[in-house]
CSV table of C-alpha atoms and ligand atoms in Angstrom, one decimal:
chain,number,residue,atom,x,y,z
A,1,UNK,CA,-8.5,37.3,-0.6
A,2,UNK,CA,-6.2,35.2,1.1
A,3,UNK,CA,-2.6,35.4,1.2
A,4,UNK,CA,-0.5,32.3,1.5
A,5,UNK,CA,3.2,31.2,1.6
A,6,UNK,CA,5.2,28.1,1.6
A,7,UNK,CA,8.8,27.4,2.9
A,8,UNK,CA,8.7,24.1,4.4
A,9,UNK,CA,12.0,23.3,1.9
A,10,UNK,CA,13.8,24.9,-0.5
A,11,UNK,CA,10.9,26.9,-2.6
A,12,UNK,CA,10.2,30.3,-1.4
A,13,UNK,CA,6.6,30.9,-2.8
A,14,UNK,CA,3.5,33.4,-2.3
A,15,UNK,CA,0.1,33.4,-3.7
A,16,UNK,CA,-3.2,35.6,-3.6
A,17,UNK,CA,-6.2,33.2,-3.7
A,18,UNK,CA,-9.9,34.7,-4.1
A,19,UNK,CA,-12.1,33.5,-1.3
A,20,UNK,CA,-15.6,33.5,-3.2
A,21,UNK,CA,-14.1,32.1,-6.5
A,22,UNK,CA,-11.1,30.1,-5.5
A,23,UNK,CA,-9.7,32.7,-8.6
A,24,UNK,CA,-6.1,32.0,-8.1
A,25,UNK,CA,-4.6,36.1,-8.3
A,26,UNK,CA,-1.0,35.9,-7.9
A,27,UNK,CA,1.6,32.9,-7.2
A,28,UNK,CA,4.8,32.9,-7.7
A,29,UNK,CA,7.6,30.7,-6.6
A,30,UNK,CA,11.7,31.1,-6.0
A,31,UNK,CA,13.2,27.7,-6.3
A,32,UNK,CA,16.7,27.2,-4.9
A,33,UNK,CA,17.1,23.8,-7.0
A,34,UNK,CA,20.3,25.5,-8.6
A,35,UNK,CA,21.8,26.6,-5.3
A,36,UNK,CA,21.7,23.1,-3.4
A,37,UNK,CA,22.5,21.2,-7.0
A,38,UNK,CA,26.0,21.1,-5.9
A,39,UNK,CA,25.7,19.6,-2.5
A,40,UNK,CA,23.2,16.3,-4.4
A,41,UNK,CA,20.7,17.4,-1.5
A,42,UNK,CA,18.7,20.6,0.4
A,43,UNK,CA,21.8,22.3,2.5
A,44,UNK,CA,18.8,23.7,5.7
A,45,UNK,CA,21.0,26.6,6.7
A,46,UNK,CA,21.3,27.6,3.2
A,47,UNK,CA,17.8,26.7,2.3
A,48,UNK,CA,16.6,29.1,5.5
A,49,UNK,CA,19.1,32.5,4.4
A,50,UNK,CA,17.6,32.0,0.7
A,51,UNK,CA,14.2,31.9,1.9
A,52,UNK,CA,15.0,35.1,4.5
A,53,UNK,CA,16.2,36.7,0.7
A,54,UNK,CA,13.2,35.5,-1.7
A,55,UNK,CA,10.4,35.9,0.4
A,56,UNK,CA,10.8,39.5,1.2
A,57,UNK,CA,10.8,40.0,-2.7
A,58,UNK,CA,8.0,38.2,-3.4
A,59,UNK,CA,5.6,39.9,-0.6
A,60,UNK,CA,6.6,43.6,-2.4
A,61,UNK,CA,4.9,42.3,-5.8
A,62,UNK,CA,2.0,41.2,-3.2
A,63,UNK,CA,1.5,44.9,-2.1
A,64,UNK,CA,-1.7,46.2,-4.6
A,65,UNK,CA,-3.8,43.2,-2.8
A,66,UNK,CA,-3.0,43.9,0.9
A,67,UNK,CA,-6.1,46.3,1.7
A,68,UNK,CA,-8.8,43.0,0.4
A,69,UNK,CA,-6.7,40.9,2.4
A,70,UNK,CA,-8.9,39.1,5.0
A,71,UNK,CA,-6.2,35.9,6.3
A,72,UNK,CA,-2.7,35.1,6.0
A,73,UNK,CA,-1.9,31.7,5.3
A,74,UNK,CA,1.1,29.7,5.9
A,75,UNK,CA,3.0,25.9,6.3
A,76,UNK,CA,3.4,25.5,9.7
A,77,UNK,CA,4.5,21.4,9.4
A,78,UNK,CA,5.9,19.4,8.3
A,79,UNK,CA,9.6,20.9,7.2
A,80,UNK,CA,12.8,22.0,7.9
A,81,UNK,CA,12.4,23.6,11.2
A,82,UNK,CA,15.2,26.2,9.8
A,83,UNK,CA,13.0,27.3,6.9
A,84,UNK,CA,9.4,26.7,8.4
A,85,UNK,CA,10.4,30.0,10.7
A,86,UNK,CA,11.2,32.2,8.0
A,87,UNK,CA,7.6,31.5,6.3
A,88,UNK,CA,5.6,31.7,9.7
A,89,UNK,CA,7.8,34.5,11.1
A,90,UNK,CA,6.7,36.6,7.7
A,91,UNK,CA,3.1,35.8,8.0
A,92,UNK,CA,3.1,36.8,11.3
A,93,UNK,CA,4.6,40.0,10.5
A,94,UNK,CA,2.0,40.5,7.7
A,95,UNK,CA,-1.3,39.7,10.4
A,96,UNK,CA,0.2,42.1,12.7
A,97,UNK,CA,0.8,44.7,10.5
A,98,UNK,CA,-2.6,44.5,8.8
A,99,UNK,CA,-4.8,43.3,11.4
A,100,UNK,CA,-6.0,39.9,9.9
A,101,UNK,CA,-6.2,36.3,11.3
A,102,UNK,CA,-3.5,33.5,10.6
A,103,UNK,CA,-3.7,30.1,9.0
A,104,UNK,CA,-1.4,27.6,10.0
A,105,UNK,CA,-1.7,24.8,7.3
A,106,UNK,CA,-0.2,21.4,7.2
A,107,UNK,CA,2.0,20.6,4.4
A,108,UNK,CA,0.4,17.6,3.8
A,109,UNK,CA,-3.0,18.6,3.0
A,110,UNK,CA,-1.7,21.4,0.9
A,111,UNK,CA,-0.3,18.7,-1.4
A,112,UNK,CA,-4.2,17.1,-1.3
A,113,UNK,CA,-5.3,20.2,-2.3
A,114,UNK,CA,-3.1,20.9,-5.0
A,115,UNK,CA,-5.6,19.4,-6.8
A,116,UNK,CA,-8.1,21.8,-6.3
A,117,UNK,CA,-6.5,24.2,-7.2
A,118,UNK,CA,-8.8,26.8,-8.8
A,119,UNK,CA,-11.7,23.9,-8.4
A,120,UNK,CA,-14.1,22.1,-5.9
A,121,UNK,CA,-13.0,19.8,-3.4
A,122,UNK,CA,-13.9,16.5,-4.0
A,123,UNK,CA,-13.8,13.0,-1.4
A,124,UNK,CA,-13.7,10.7,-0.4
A,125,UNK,CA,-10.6,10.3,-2.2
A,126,UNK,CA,-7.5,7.7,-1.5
A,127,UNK,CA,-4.4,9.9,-1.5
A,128,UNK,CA,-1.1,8.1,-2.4
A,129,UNK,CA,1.3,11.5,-1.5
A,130,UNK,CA,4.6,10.8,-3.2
A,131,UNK,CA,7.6,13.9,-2.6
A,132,UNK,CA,10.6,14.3,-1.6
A,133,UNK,CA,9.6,13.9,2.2
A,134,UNK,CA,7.1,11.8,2.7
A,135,UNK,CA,5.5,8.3,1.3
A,136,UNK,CA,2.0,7.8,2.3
A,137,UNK,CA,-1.6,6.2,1.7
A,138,UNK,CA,-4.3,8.4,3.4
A,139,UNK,CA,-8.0,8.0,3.2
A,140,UNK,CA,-9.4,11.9,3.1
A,141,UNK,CA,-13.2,12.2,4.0
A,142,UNK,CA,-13.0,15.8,4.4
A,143,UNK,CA,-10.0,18.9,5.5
A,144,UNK,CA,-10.6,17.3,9.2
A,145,UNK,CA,-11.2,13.5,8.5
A,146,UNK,CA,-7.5,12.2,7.4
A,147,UNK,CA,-6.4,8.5,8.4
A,148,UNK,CA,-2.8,7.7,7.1
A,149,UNK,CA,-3.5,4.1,6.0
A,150,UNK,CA,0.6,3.5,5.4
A,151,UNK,CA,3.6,5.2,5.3
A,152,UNK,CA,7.3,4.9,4.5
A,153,UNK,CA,9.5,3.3,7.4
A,154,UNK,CA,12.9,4.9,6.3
A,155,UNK,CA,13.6,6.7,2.9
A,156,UNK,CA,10.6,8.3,0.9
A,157,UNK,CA,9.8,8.0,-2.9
A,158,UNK,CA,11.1,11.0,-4.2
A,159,UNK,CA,13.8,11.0,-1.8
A,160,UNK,CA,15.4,7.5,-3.2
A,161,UNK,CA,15.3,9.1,-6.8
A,162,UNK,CA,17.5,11.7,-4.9
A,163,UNK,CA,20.0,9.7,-3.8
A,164,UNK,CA,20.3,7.7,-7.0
A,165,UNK,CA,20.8,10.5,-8.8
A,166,UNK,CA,23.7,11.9,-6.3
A,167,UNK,CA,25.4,8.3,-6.4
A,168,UNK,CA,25.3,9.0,-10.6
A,169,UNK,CA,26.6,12.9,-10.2
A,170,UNK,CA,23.4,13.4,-11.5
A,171,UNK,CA,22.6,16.8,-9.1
A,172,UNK,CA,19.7,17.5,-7.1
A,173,UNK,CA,16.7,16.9,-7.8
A,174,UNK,CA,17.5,13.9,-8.8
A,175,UNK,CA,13.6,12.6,-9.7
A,176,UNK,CA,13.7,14.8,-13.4
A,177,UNK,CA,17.2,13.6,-14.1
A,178,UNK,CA,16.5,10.0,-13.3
A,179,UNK,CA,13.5,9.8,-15.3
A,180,UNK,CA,15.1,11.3,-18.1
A,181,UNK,CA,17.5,8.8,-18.3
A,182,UNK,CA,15.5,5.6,-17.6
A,183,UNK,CA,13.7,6.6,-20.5
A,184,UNK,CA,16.6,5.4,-22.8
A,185,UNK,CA,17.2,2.2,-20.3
A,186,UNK,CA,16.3,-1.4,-20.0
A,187,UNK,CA,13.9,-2.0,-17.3
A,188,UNK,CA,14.9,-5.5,-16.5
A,189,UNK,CA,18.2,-5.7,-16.6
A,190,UNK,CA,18.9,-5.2,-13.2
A,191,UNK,CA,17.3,-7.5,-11.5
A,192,UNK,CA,16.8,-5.4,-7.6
A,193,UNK,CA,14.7,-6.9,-5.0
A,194,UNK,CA,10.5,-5.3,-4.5
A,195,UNK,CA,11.0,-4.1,-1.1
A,196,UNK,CA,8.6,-5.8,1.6
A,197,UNK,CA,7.8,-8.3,-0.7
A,198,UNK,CA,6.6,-10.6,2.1
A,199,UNK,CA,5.8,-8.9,4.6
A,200,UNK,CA,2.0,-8.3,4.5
A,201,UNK,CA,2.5,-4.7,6.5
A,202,UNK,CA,0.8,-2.3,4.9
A,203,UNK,CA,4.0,0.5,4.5
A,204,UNK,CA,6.9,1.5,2.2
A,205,UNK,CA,10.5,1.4,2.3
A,206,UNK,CA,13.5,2.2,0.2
A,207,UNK,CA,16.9,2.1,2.0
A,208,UNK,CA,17.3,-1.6,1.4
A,209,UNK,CA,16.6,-0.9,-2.5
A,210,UNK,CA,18.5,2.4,-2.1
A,211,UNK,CA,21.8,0.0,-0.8
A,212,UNK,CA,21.3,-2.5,-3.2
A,213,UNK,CA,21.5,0.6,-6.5
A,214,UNK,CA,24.3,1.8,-4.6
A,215,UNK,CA,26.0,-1.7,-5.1
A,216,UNK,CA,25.0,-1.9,-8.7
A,217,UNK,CA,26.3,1.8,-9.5
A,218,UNK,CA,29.6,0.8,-7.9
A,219,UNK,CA,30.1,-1.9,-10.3
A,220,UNK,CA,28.9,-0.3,-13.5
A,221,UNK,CA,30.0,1.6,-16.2
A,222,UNK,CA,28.5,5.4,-16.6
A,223,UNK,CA,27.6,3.5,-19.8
A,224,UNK,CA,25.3,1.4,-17.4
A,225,UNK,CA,23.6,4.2,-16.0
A,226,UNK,CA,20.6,4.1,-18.1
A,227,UNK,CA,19.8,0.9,-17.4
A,228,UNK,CA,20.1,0.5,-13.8
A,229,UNK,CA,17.9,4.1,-13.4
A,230,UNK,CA,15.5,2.4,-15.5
A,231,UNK,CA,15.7,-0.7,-13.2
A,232,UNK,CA,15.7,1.2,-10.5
A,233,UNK,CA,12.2,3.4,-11.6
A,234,UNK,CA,10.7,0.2,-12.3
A,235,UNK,CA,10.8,-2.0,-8.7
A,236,UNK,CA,10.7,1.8,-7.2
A,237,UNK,CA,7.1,1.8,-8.5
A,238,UNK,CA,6.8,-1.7,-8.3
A,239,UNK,CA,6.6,-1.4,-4.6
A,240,UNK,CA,4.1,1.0,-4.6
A,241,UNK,CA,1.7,-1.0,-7.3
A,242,UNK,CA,2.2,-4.0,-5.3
A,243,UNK,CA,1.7,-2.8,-1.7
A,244,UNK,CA,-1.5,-1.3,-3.3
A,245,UNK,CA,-2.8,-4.1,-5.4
A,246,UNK,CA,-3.0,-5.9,-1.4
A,247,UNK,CA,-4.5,-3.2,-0.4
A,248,UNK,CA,-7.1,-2.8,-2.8
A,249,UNK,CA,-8.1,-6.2,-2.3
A,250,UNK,CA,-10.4,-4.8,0.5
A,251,UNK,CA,-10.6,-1.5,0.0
A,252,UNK,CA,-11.7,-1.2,-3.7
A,253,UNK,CA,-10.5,2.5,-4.8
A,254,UNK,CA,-13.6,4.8,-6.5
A,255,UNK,CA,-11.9,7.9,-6.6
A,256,UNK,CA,-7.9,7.8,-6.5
A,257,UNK,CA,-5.2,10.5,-6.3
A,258,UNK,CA,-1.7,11.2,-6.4
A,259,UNK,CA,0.2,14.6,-5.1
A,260,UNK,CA,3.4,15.6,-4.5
A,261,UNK,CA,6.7,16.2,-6.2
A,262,UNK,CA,7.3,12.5,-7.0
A,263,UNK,CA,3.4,12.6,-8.6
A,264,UNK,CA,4.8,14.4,-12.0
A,265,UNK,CA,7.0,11.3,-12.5
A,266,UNK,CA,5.6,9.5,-16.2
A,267,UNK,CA,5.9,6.1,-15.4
A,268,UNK,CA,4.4,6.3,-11.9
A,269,UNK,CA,1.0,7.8,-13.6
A,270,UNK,CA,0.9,4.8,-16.3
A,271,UNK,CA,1.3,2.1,-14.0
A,272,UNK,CA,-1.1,3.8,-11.2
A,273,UNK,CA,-3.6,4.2,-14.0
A,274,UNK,CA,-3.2,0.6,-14.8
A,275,UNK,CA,-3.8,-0.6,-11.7
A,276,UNK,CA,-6.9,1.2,-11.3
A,277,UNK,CA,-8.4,-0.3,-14.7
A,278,UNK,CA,-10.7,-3.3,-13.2
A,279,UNK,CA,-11.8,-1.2,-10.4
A,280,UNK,CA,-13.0,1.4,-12.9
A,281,UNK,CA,-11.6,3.9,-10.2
A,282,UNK,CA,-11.1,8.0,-11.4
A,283,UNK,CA,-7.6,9.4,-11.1
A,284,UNK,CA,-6.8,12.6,-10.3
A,285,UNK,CA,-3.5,14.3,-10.9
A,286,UNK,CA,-2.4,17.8,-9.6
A,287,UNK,CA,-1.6,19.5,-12.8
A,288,UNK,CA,2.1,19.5,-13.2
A,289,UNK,CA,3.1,23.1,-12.2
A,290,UNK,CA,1.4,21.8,-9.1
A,291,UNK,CA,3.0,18.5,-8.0
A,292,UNK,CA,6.3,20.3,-6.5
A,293,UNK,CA,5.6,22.8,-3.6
A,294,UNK,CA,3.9,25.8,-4.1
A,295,UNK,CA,1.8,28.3,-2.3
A,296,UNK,CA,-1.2,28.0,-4.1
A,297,UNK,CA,-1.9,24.6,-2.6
A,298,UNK,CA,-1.5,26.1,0.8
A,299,UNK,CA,-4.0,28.6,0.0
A,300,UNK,CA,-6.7,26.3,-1.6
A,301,UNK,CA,-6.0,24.8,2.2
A,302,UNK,CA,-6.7,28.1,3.6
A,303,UNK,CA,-9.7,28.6,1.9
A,304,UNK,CA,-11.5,25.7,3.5
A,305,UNK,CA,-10.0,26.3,7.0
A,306,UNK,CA,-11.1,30.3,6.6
A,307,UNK,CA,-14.6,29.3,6.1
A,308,UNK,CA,-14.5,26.9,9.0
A,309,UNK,CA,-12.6,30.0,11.1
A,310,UNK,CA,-9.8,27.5,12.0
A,311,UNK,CA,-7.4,30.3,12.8
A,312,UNK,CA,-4.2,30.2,15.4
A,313,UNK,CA,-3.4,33.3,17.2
A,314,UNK,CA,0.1,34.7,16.9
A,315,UNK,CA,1.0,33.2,20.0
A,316,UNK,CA,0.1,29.7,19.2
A,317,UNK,CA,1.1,29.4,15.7
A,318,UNK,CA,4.1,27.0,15.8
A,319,UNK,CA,6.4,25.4,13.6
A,320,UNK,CA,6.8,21.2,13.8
A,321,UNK,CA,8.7,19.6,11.8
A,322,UNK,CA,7.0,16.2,12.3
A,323,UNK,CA,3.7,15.7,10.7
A,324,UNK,CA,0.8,14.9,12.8
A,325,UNK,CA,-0.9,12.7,9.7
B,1,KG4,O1,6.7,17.8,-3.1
B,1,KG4,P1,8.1,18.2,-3.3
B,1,KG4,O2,8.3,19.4,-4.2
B,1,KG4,O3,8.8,18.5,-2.0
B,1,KG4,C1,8.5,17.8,-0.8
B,1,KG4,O4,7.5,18.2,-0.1
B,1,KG4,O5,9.4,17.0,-0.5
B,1,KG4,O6,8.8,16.9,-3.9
B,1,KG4,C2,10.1,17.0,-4.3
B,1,KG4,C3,10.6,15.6,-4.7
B,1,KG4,C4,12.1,15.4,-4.9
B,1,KG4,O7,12.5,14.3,-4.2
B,1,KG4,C5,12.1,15.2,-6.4
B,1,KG4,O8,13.2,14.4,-6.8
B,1,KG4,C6,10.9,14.4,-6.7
B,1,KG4,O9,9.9,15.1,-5.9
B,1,KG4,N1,10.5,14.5,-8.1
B,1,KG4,C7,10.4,13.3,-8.8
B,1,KG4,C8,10.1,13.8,-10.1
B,1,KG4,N2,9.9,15.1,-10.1
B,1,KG4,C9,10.2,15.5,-8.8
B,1,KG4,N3,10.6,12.0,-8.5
B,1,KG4,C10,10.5,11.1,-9.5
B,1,KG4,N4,10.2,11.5,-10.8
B,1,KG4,C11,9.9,12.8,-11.2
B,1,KG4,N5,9.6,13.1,-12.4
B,2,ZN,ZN1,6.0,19.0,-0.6
């Protein structure tokens, strides 16, 4: 078995993954949504003396699987650097103390592998990864073949819902809330730019959009609010479909993904799947306990790198808060 843990932001979670059977044994997951509510974002200080309190707690529940332990996993990068070290720091503890090898896992791939979760790997796959930090288009061959075809040049998916919702009082995270309410809105009536509408760069941005809400909530009415969250959901996704569509144009999709916090969000998955009609393309979706950050991605990750024996000794096993994909 392997164990596995995840801190990169404001979840404190563990899990026990079977090796053989991919048998997910144990996960569980602390979220400190409640905590950083009242700040409208992650607080890093806070987020790190929250995860120094819930992962400790977690890891006693752990204790009837430590003697078929044979690895420790755990997000190394990206993240906060704060709360990164409070993750590795414990799985360090926990390979020294019971004499097995360490895992250092990239965030990113955990979110990839969120959807195999209890299941078998499957690529090539296009990845569009949508969370709260990052917005990118990779093209995964296997774990070690990942090219990031475009990314985000400012503010990420998940992260403008965020925003939005602090400029409405709507707390943090905002991505539920503002879905909720564009539910009741009218799409079209605020009429915000698609961002990089012209440019044919293959990448994402969302400040400029971001600015231009901003503008519109300054104006409104709290009455309003429904609308321009529903506007706002719309040319959010709208960017994404469109930047896509180009890209498809030579790179016809056969198998398509997409992971990550923002991935749970309803209207994103109907116009994705639309999009992916006249290639005939397969979507996969991380089931929805799955999208936001957990450990039992990280040790679906683990997994894979434990049969390869891509281990880091205690000495090398960093933290990096950059992402090298
Ligand atoms: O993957 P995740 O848990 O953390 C990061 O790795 O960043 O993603 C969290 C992000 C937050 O920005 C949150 O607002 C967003 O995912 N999110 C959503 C929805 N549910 C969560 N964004 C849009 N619509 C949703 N339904
Ligand atoms: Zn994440």
């Amino acid at each position: 078995m392997i164990l596995s843990i995840e801190s990169s932001c404001d979840d404190s979670a563990i899990s026990i993954t079977q090796i053989a059977t991919k048998k997910l044994l144990f996960h569980k997951k602390i979220s400190q949504e409640l905590e950083h509510s009242v700040y409208g974002g992650v607080v890093p200080e806070l987020a790190a003396r929250l995860h120094a309190e819930a992962l400790p707690k977690i890891l006693e529940k752990c204790e009837p699987y430590f003697k078929d332990l044979k690895a420790v996993a755990v997000t190394s990068s990206p993240g906060l650097a704060v709360t990164l070290i409070e993750g590795v720091t414990l799985a360090k503890a926990v390979s020294v103390a019971l004499d097995i090898p360490l895992i250092g896992v990239n965030h990113l791939i955990g979110h990839i592998y969120s959807l195999f979760i209890e299941k078998e790997a499957i690529f090539p796959l296009t990845v569009l990864l949508v969370s709260g930090g990052h917005t990118q288009v990779m093209e995964v061959k296997s774990l070690n073949e990942i090219t990031t075809v475009a990314k985000s040049m400012d503010d990420s998916f998940g992260e403008s819902f965020d925003k939005v919702a602090k400029m409405m009082g709507l707390g943090y995270p905002g991505g539920p809330a503002i879905q909720a309410l564009a539910q009741e809105g009218d799409r079209k009536r605020y009429n915000f730019t698609v961002p990089l509408l012209r440019t044919p760069k293959f990448a994402f941005s969302y400040s400029g959009l971001k600015n231009a809400v901003r503008l519109a909530v300054e104006k409104a009415e709290p009455t309003d609010y429904k609308d321009i969250a529903a506007s706002f959901e719309h040319i959010a996704t709208k960017h994404l479909t469109h930047k896509l569509k180009k890209y498809f144009q030579n790179h016809p999709p056969k198998n398509f993904a997409i992971v990550g916090g923002a991935s749970a969000n309803l209207y994103l998955r109907v116009q994705i799947k639309e999009l992916l009609q006249p290639y005939k393309a397969n979507l996969f979706l991380s089931d929805l306990q799955y999208c936001s950050d957990n450990a039992a991605m990280i040790g679906r990750v683990a997994i894979d790198m434990y049969k390869k024996k891509r281990f880091t000794s205690l000495e090398d096993l960093d933290i990096a808060s950059k992402s090298n994909l």
